[in-house]
Amino acid sequence: MFHKILIANRGEIAVRVIRACRELGISTVAVYSTADENSLHVKFADEAICIGPPKSRDSYLNVTSVLSAAEVADAEAVHPGYGFLAENADFAEMCENCGIKFIGPSSQAMRLMGNKIVAKTQMEKVKIPVLPWSKTAVKDEKEAVEMAKKIGFPVIIKAAAGGGGKGMKLVHSQASLGNAFHTAHSEALAAFGDGSVYIEKYSESPRHVEIQIIADNHGNVVHLGERDCSIQRRHQKILEEAPSPALDDKLRNAMGEAAIKVAKYIGYTNAGTVEFLLDKNRRFYFMEMNTRVQVEHPVTEMVTDIDIVKEQIRIAAGEKLRFKQKHIRLKGHAIECRINAEDPDTFAPSPGKITRLNIPGGPGVRVDSAIYCDYTIPPHYDSLIAKLIVYGDTRLEAISRMKRALDEFTVEGIKTNIPLHKKILNEHDFIEGRVDINFLNRYV
Ligand code: ADP
């Protein structure tokens, strides 16, 4: 097992990884930007190294600074969390070359899944269902029109290097295709330095259902069931639950087996998530694979009793999985609300000083966060300030527990989306489990 791990991240996920390390008896090194001097991850880690100014590209995305910090601190491994360098195959490769263990999959597996065109092509080879698509990047408007006609409107234009919904455009008819193509292309180029886009059939009102997989370096791959992440705003998740109200054991096994097949085919190791769209006819289609720990991993931890971050570390250290598929039993129900520092009506970010704070507690409540009273949320990073996770014996118990916990959650000085979560939890269709990716557009 490692003696010292550097956490190449900030915020709640850095704290989450530090907690896992502590429990495993591993020392931790935090890295931070000058905007994060007073952050909880800096306070909680055994050592902390400043790696640059506030802008992410000068600090948390600065590969040289992060690797130098790991060398100076003599860390044996790096945990990238999610976001920042977590899905940067070049960074993973540099770690490998420097003799520092990257806690995640190999750079090779990451590369295969990092480009959505490559990933979809691979999936078709092993007969994992995908939605009709252009099979390659579309070069210009003319090609886009031809493809869209062939696939049939509505279509969605997506960036090959995509993430965070950037470079993604829904198109209902030929009239708006040209504009959408150019916008998607320039958005993708600006965000990822790669403007390649492809076209895919737009599925009307599916659910987003993803499978958590975990694989060691000894050929063992296990899935930990699904998460339903259909409650989204602008294609970004805001509330997730496990298990999905839409799945029965038969469908769960089929989707789980598909996810395992994906992982085995690309030689995937460590924790990963295979994302699917599940349509009204209960057919599922591969969307992408996330090659890192997900924001919403806690709901899976609650229903499986498996600490995914500890497993990631054990796997990276070369240990064998301590469980087989038959040992995985989903028990009860978990829900996560992403608490963002933002205006609940306009969704504009709301950074600033927290003047009063009450974190909920009591039975079945878990809060993963990096905030404290008098902490000032810097404006430079994403607006996620806490994840409120609840567990209940049944979905209905989890819902009423979440409502109770949201009532206890007090954050003053900044605005949060807590009122939005309360609204969602009171919607009849949500309570009945009738949700799809357009749920929020209809109700809020
Ligand atoms: P990103 O990597 O940018 O987050 P994803 O490919 O993961 O993009 O898709 C994000 C969300 O966009 C999905 O959860 C879903 O809501 C929506 N989406 C993506 N592809 C389609 C599609 N073909 N049909 C309908 N919705 C889609």
Coordinates of C-alpha atoms and ligand atoms in Angstrom, one line a residue:
M1 CA 0.0 0.0 0.0
F2 CA 1.1 3.6 -0.6
H3 CA 2.5 5.7 2.1
K4 CA 1.8 9.1 0.6
I5 CA -0.7 10.3 -2.0
L6 CA -1.0 13.7 -3.6
I7 CA -4.5 14.9 -4.4
A8 CA -4.6 16.9 -7.6
N9 CA -7.9 18.6 -6.9
R10 CA -9.8 20.9 -4.6
G11 CA -13.2 21.3 -3.0
E12 CA -15.3 18.4 -1.8
I13 CA -13.7 15.7 -3.8
A14 CA -10.2 16.6 -2.5
V15 CA -11.7 16.3 1.1
R16 CA -13.4 13.0 0.1
V17 CA -10.1 11.5 -1.1
I18 CA -8.2 12.8 2.0
R19 CA -10.8 11.1 4.2
A20 CA -10.3 7.8 2.4
C21 CA -6.5 8.1 2.7
R22 CA -6.8 8.8 6.5
E23 CA -8.8 5.7 7.1
L24 CA -6.3 3.7 5.1
G25 CA -3.4 5.2 7.1
I26 CA -1.9 7.0 4.1
S27 CA -0.4 10.5 4.4
T28 CA -1.8 13.1 2.1
V29 CA -0.5 16.1 0.1
A30 CA -2.9 18.8 -1.0
V31 CA -2.1 21.2 -3.8
Y32 CA -3.8 24.5 -3.9
S33 CA -4.0 27.8 -5.8
T34 CA -3.5 31.1 -4.0
A35 CA -7.3 31.5 -4.1
D36 CA -7.7 28.3 -2.0
E37 CA -5.3 29.1 0.9
N38 CA -8.1 28.8 3.4
S39 CA -9.7 25.7 1.9
L40 CA -10.7 22.7 3.9
H41 CA -8.6 20.4 1.8
V42 CA -5.5 22.4 2.7
K43 CA -6.4 22.3 6.3
F44 CA -7.2 18.5 6.3
A45 CA -4.2 17.3 4.4
D46 CA -0.9 16.4 6.1
E47 CA 1.0 18.6 3.8
A48 CA 0.0 21.4 1.4
I49 CA 1.8 22.9 -1.6
C50 CA 0.8 26.0 -3.4
I51 CA 0.9 25.4 -7.2
G52 CA 0.0 28.8 -8.6
P53 CA -2.4 31.6 -9.1
P54 CA -6.2 31.3 -9.0
K55 CA -6.8 30.5 -12.7
S56 CA -7.2 26.8 -13.1
R57 CA -4.9 26.6 -16.1
D58 CA -2.1 28.2 -14.0
S59 CA -2.6 25.9 -11.1
Y60 CA -4.9 22.8 -11.0
L61 CA -4.5 22.3 -14.7
N62 CA -0.8 23.0 -14.7
V63 CA 0.7 19.5 -15.2
T64 CA 4.3 20.6 -14.5
S65 CA 3.4 22.3 -11.2
V66 CA 1.3 19.3 -10.1
L67 CA 4.0 16.8 -11.0
S68 CA 6.8 18.9 -9.4
A69 CA 4.7 19.1 -6.2
A70 CA 4.4 15.3 -6.2
E71 CA 8.2 14.9 -6.7
V72 CA 9.0 17.5 -4.0
A73 CA 6.7 15.9 -1.5
D74 CA 7.8 12.4 -2.5
A75 CA 4.3 11.2 -3.2
E76 CA 4.0 7.7 -4.6
A77 CA 0.6 8.2 -6.2
V78 CA -1.7 10.9 -7.5
H79 CA -5.5 10.9 -7.1
P80 CA -7.0 13.2 -9.7
G81 CA -10.6 13.4 -8.3
Y82 CA -13.0 14.5 -11.1
G83 CA -12.6 17.4 -13.5
F84 CA -9.3 19.2 -13.9
L85 CA -6.7 16.6 -14.9
A86 CA -8.8 13.5 -14.1
E87 CA -9.4 12.6 -17.8
N88 CA -6.3 14.0 -19.2
A89 CA -4.5 10.9 -20.8
D90 CA -1.3 12.9 -21.3
F91 CA -1.1 13.7 -17.6
A92 CA -1.8 10.0 -16.7
E93 CA 1.0 9.0 -19.1
M94 CA 3.4 11.6 -17.6
C95 CA 2.7 10.2 -14.1
E96 CA 3.4 6.7 -15.4
N97 CA 6.7 7.9 -16.9
C98 CA 7.7 9.7 -13.7
G99 CA 7.1 6.5 -11.7
I100 CA 4.2 8.1 -9.9
K101 CA 1.1 5.9 -9.8
F102 CA -2.0 7.6 -11.4
I103 CA -5.0 6.4 -9.4
G104 CA -7.3 5.7 -12.4
P105 CA -7.2 3.7 -15.6
S106 CA -4.2 3.4 -17.9
S107 CA -3.6 6.4 -20.2
Q108 CA -4.3 4.0 -23.1
A109 CA -7.8 3.1 -21.9
M110 CA -8.4 6.7 -21.1
R111 CA -7.5 7.7 -24.6
L112 CA -9.9 5.2 -26.1
M113 CA -12.8 6.6 -24.1
G114 CA -11.7 10.2 -24.1
N115 CA -12.8 10.8 -27.7
K116 CA -16.5 10.0 -28.1
I117 CA -16.1 9.1 -31.8
V118 CA -13.4 6.6 -31.0
A119 CA -15.4 5.3 -28.1
K120 CA -18.6 4.8 -30.1
T121 CA -16.7 3.1 -32.9
Q122 CA -15.2 0.7 -30.4
M123 CA -18.6 0.0 -28.9
E124 CA -20.1 -0.9 -32.3
K125 CA -17.4 -3.4 -32.8
V126 CA -18.5 -5.4 -29.7
K127 CA -22.2 -4.9 -30.5
I128 CA -23.0 -2.6 -27.6
P129 CA -26.1 -0.7 -28.8
V130 CA -25.5 3.0 -29.8
L131 CA -28.0 5.5 -31.2
P132 CA -27.8 6.0 -35.0
W133 CA -24.9 8.4 -35.7
S134 CA -22.7 9.8 -38.3
K135 CA -20.0 7.1 -37.7
T136 CA -17.3 9.8 -38.1
A137 CA -16.7 13.5 -37.5
V138 CA -18.8 15.7 -39.9
K139 CA -16.5 18.1 -41.8
D140 CA -18.8 20.9 -42.9
E141 CA -22.4 22.1 -43.1
K142 CA -23.1 20.1 -46.3
E143 CA -22.0 16.9 -44.7
A144 CA -24.0 17.8 -41.6
V145 CA -27.2 18.2 -43.6
E146 CA -26.6 14.9 -45.5
M147 CA -26.0 13.0 -42.2
A148 CA -28.9 14.6 -40.3
K149 CA -31.3 13.7 -43.2
K150 CA -30.1 10.1 -43.2
I151 CA -30.4 9.8 -39.4
G152 CA -33.7 11.7 -39.3
F153 CA -34.5 14.8 -37.2
P154 CA -34.3 15.6 -34.3
V155 CA -30.6 15.1 -34.0
I156 CA -28.0 16.2 -31.6
I157 CA -24.6 17.6 -32.6
K158 CA -21.9 16.6 -30.1
A159 CA -18.3 17.3 -29.6
A160 CA -15.9 14.4 -30.0
A161 CA -13.8 15.7 -27.1
G162 CA -17.0 16.8 -25.3
G163 CA -17.8 17.2 -21.6
G164 CA -19.9 19.4 -19.4
G165 CA -22.5 19.8 -22.2
K166 CA -20.1 22.0 -24.2
G167 CA -20.3 21.8 -28.0
M168 CA -23.7 20.0 -27.8
K169 CA -26.7 21.3 -29.8
L170 CA -30.1 19.9 -30.3
V171 CA -31.5 20.4 -33.8
H172 CA -35.1 19.9 -34.8
S173 CA -35.0 20.8 -38.5
Q174 CA -32.7 21.5 -41.4
A175 CA -33.3 25.2 -41.1
S176 CA -31.4 25.5 -37.9
L177 CA -28.7 22.9 -38.7
G178 CA -26.1 25.2 -40.3
N179 CA -26.0 27.6 -37.3
A180 CA -26.0 24.8 -34.8
F181 CA -23.1 23.1 -36.6
H182 CA -21.0 26.2 -36.6
T183 CA -21.7 27.1 -32.9
A184 CA -21.0 23.5 -31.8
H185 CA -17.8 23.5 -33.7
S186 CA -16.5 26.8 -32.3
E187 CA -17.6 26.0 -28.8
A188 CA -15.8 22.6 -28.9
L189 CA -12.7 24.3 -30.4
A190 CA -12.7 26.9 -27.6
A191 CA -13.3 24.5 -24.8
F192 CA -11.2 21.5 -25.8
G193 CA -8.8 22.7 -28.5
D194 CA -10.5 20.2 -30.8
G195 CA -13.5 21.3 -32.9
S196 CA -14.5 17.8 -34.2
V197 CA -18.2 17.2 -33.9
Y198 CA -20.5 14.3 -34.9
I199 CA -24.2 13.9 -35.3
E200 CA -26.4 11.5 -33.3
K201 CA -30.1 10.7 -33.3
Y202 CA -31.8 12.7 -30.5
S203 CA -33.8 10.4 -28.2
E204 CA -37.0 11.9 -27.0
S205 CA -37.3 12.1 -23.3
P206 CA -35.0 9.1 -22.2
R207 CA -33.6 8.6 -18.8
H208 CA -29.9 8.9 -18.1
V209 CA -28.9 5.7 -16.4
E210 CA -25.3 4.9 -15.7
I211 CA -23.5 1.8 -14.5
Q212 CA -20.6 2.0 -12.0
I213 CA -17.9 -0.5 -12.7
I214 CA -14.8 -1.4 -10.8
A215 CA -11.9 -3.4 -12.2
D216 CA -8.6 -4.5 -10.8
N217 CA -5.3 -5.3 -12.5
H218 CA -5.9 -9.0 -12.3
G219 CA -8.8 -9.3 -14.8
N220 CA -11.7 -9.0 -12.3
V221 CA -14.5 -6.6 -13.3
V222 CA -17.6 -6.1 -11.2
H223 CA -20.5 -3.7 -11.6
L224 CA -22.1 -1.9 -8.7
G225 CA -25.5 -1.3 -10.2
E226 CA -26.9 1.8 -11.6
R227 CA -27.5 5.5 -10.9
D228 CA -30.4 7.4 -12.4
C229 CA -29.2 10.9 -13.2
S230 CA -32.2 12.1 -15.2
I231 CA -32.8 15.3 -13.2
Q232 CA -30.6 17.6 -15.2
R233 CA -30.5 21.3 -16.2
R234 CA -29.0 22.0 -19.6
H235 CA -27.8 18.4 -19.8
Q236 CA -25.9 18.7 -16.5
K237 CA -26.9 16.5 -13.5
I238 CA -28.3 18.1 -10.4
L239 CA -30.0 15.2 -8.5
E240 CA -29.1 11.5 -8.7
E241 CA -30.4 8.3 -7.2
A242 CA -29.7 4.7 -6.8
P243 CA -31.2 2.3 -7.7
S244 CA -33.2 3.7 -10.7
P245 CA -37.0 3.5 -10.3
A246 CA -37.1 2.3 -14.0
L247 CA -35.0 -0.8 -13.7
D248 CA -35.8 -4.3 -12.6
D249 CA -33.3 -7.0 -12.0
K250 CA -33.4 -8.3 -15.6
L251 CA -32.7 -4.9 -17.1
R252 CA -30.1 -4.1 -14.4
N253 CA -28.2 -7.4 -15.2
A254 CA -28.4 -6.6 -19.0
M255 CA -27.0 -3.1 -18.5
G256 CA -24.5 -4.3 -16.0
E257 CA -23.2 -7.0 -18.3
A258 CA -23.0 -4.5 -21.2
A259 CA -20.9 -2.2 -19.0
I260 CA -18.6 -5.1 -18.0
K261 CA -18.2 -6.0 -21.6
V262 CA -17.1 -2.4 -22.4
A263 CA -14.6 -2.4 -19.6
K264 CA -13.2 -5.8 -20.5
Y265 CA -12.9 -4.9 -24.2
I266 CA -10.8 -1.9 -23.6
G267 CA -8.8 -3.4 -20.7
Y268 CA -10.2 -0.9 -18.3
T269 CA -8.9 -0.8 -14.7
N270 CA -10.0 1.1 -11.6
A271 CA -13.4 2.8 -11.1
G272 CA -15.3 4.0 -14.2
T273 CA -18.8 4.7 -15.3
V274 CA -20.6 3.6 -18.4
E275 CA -23.4 6.1 -19.3
F276 CA -26.5 5.0 -21.2
L277 CA -29.7 6.6 -22.4
L278 CA -32.7 4.4 -21.6
D279 CA -35.7 5.1 -23.8
K280 CA -39.4 4.7 -23.1
N281 CA -39.3 1.2 -24.7
R282 CA -36.7 0.2 -22.1
R283 CA -34.0 0.0 -24.8
F284 CA -30.6 1.3 -23.7
Y285 CA -27.8 2.9 -25.7
F286 CA -24.2 3.6 -24.9
M287 CA -23.5 7.3 -24.6
E288 CA -20.0 7.5 -23.1
M289 CA -17.6 6.2 -20.5
N290 CA -16.3 8.4 -17.7
T291 CA -12.9 7.2 -16.7
R292 CA -12.8 8.6 -13.2
V293 CA -14.7 8.8 -10.0
Q294 CA -18.0 10.5 -10.5
V295 CA -19.5 13.4 -8.5
E296 CA -22.5 11.1 -7.8
H297 CA -20.5 8.1 -6.6
P298 CA -21.8 8.4 -3.0
V299 CA -25.3 7.1 -3.9
T300 CA -23.7 3.8 -5.1
E301 CA -21.6 3.7 -1.9
M302 CA -24.8 4.0 0.2
V303 CA -26.7 1.2 -1.5
T304 CA -23.7 -1.2 -1.9
D305 CA -21.7 -0.5 1.3
I306 CA -18.6 -0.2 -0.8
D307 CA -16.2 2.7 -0.4
I308 CA -15.4 3.5 -4.1
V309 CA -12.5 5.8 -3.4
K310 CA -10.8 3.3 -1.1
E311 CA -11.2 0.7 -3.7
Q312 CA -9.6 3.0 -6.3
I313 CA -6.6 3.3 -4.1
R314 CA -6.4 -0.4 -3.3
I315 CA -6.6 -1.2 -7.0
A316 CA -3.9 1.3 -7.9
A317 CA -1.7 -0.3 -5.3
G318 CA -2.1 -3.6 -7.1
E319 CA -4.6 -5.3 -4.8
K320 CA -7.2 -7.8 -6.0
L321 CA -10.9 -6.9 -5.7
R322 CA -12.2 -8.3 -2.5
F323 CA -15.6 -9.1 -3.8
K324 CA -17.2 -10.8 -6.8
Q325 CA -20.3 -9.9 -8.7
K326 CA -22.4 -12.4 -6.6
H327 CA -21.4 -10.5 -3.4
I328 CA -22.9 -7.2 -4.7
R329 CA -26.4 -6.6 -3.3
L330 CA -28.2 -3.4 -3.6
K331 CA -29.9 -2.4 -0.4
G332 CA -32.3 0.4 0.2
H333 CA -32.4 3.7 -1.7
A334 CA -30.1 6.7 -1.9
I335 CA -30.5 10.2 -3.3
E336 CA -28.0 12.9 -3.8
C337 CA -28.7 16.6 -4.2
R338 CA -25.9 18.8 -5.7
I339 CA -25.9 22.0 -3.7
N340 CA -24.6 24.8 -5.8
A341 CA -23.7 28.4 -4.9
E342 CA -26.1 29.9 -7.4
D343 CA -29.3 31.8 -7.7
P344 CA -32.2 29.3 -7.7
D345 CA -34.1 31.2 -10.3
T346 CA -31.5 32.6 -12.7
F347 CA -28.8 30.0 -12.0
A348 CA -26.2 32.7 -12.0
P349 CA -23.2 31.8 -9.8
S350 CA -23.3 33.2 -6.3
P351 CA -19.8 33.1 -4.8
G352 CA -19.0 35.0 -1.6
K353 CA -18.7 34.6 2.1
I354 CA -20.8 32.2 4.1
T355 CA -22.0 34.1 7.1
R356 CA -24.2 31.3 8.7
L357 CA -24.2 27.6 8.2
N358 CA -26.0 24.6 9.5
I359 CA -25.1 21.3 8.0
P360 CA -27.9 18.7 8.3
G361 CA -27.4 15.4 10.2
G362 CA -29.4 12.7 11.8
P363 CA -30.1 9.1 10.6
G364 CA -29.2 8.3 7.0
V365 CA -27.7 11.7 6.1
R366 CA -24.3 12.2 4.6
V367 CA -22.8 15.5 3.5
D368 CA -19.7 15.7 1.3
S369 CA -18.5 19.3 1.2
A370 CA -15.6 21.6 1.7
I371 CA -17.5 24.6 3.2
Y372 CA -17.5 26.0 6.7
C373 CA -18.9 29.1 8.4
D374 CA -17.0 32.3 7.4
Y375 CA -15.5 30.5 4.4
T376 CA -15.4 32.6 1.2
I377 CA -16.3 30.7 -1.9
P378 CA -13.9 31.9 -4.6
P379 CA -15.4 32.9 -8.0
H380 CA -12.8 31.0 -10.0
Y381 CA -14.1 27.4 -9.9
D382 CA -17.4 25.5 -10.3
S383 CA -20.3 26.3 -8.1
L384 CA -20.8 22.9 -6.4
I385 CA -20.3 23.5 -2.6
A386 CA -21.8 20.4 -1.1
K387 CA -23.4 17.1 -1.9
L388 CA -26.3 16.2 0.4
I389 CA -26.8 12.4 0.3
V390 CA -29.5 10.5 2.1
Y391 CA -30.2 6.8 2.5
G392 CA -33.6 5.2 3.3
D393 CA -35.0 1.7 3.4
T394 CA -37.3 2.6 0.5
R395 CA -37.4 5.4 -2.1
L396 CA -40.2 7.1 -0.3
E397 CA -38.3 7.1 3.0
A398 CA -35.3 8.6 1.1
I399 CA -37.4 11.3 -0.3
S400 CA -38.9 12.4 3.0
R401 CA -35.5 12.2 4.6
M402 CA -34.1 14.4 1.9
K403 CA -36.8 16.9 2.4
R404 CA -36.2 17.0 6.1
A405 CA -32.4 17.4 5.6
L406 CA -32.9 20.2 3.1
D407 CA -35.1 22.0 5.6
E408 CA -32.2 21.7 8.1
F409 CA -29.6 22.9 5.6
T410 CA -29.0 26.6 6.3
V411 CA -26.5 28.6 4.2
E412 CA -26.5 32.4 4.6
G413 CA -24.4 35.0 2.8
I414 CA -24.7 33.4 -0.6
K415 CA -27.5 32.0 -2.7
T416 CA -27.9 28.3 -3.2
N417 CA -30.2 26.0 -5.3
I418 CA -31.7 24.4 -2.1
P419 CA -35.1 25.9 -3.0
L420 CA -34.9 24.2 -6.4
H421 CA -34.3 20.8 -4.8
K422 CA -37.2 21.3 -2.5
K423 CA -39.4 22.0 -5.5
I424 CA -38.3 18.9 -7.3
L425 CA -38.9 16.6 -4.3
N426 CA -42.4 17.9 -4.0
E427 CA -43.4 17.2 -7.6
H428 CA -45.9 14.4 -8.0
D429 CA -44.1 12.8 -11.0
F430 CA -40.8 12.8 -9.1
I431 CA -42.4 11.1 -6.1
E432 CA -43.8 8.5 -8.5
G433 CA -40.5 8.0 -10.1
R434 CA -41.7 9.2 -13.5
V435 CA -38.7 11.2 -14.6
D436 CA -36.7 11.7 -17.8
I437 CA -34.0 14.1 -18.9
N438 CA -36.5 16.9 -19.7
F439 CA -38.2 16.7 -16.3
L440 CA -36.8 20.1 -15.1
N441 CA -37.8 21.9 -18.3
R442 CA -41.4 20.9 -17.6
Y443 CA -41.7 21.7 -14.0
V444 CA -39.3 24.4 -13.0
Ligands
ADP1 P1 -21.2 15.6 -21.8 O1 -20.1 14.7 -21.8 O2 -21.0 16.9 -22.5 O3 -21.8 15.8 -20.4 P2 -23.0 13.5 -22.6 O4 -22.8 12.7 -23.8 O5 -22.6 12.8 -21.3 O6 -22.4 15.0 -22.7 O7 -24.6 13.9 -22.5 C1 -25.1 14.7 -21.5 C2 -26.6 14.7 -21.5 O8 -27.1 15.1 -22.7 C3 -27.2 13.3 -21.3 O9 -27.3 12.9 -20.0 C4 -28.6 13.6 -22.0 O10 -29.4 14.3 -21.1 C5 -28.3 14.5 -23.1 N1 -28.0 13.7 -24.4 C6 -26.8 13.3 -24.9 N2 -27.0 12.6 -26.1 C7 -28.3 12.6 -26.3 C8 -29.2 12.0 -27.3 N3 -28.6 11.3 -28.3 N4 -30.5 12.1 -27.2 C9 -31.1 12.7 -26.1 N5 -30.3 13.3 -25.1 C10 -29.0 13.2 -25.2

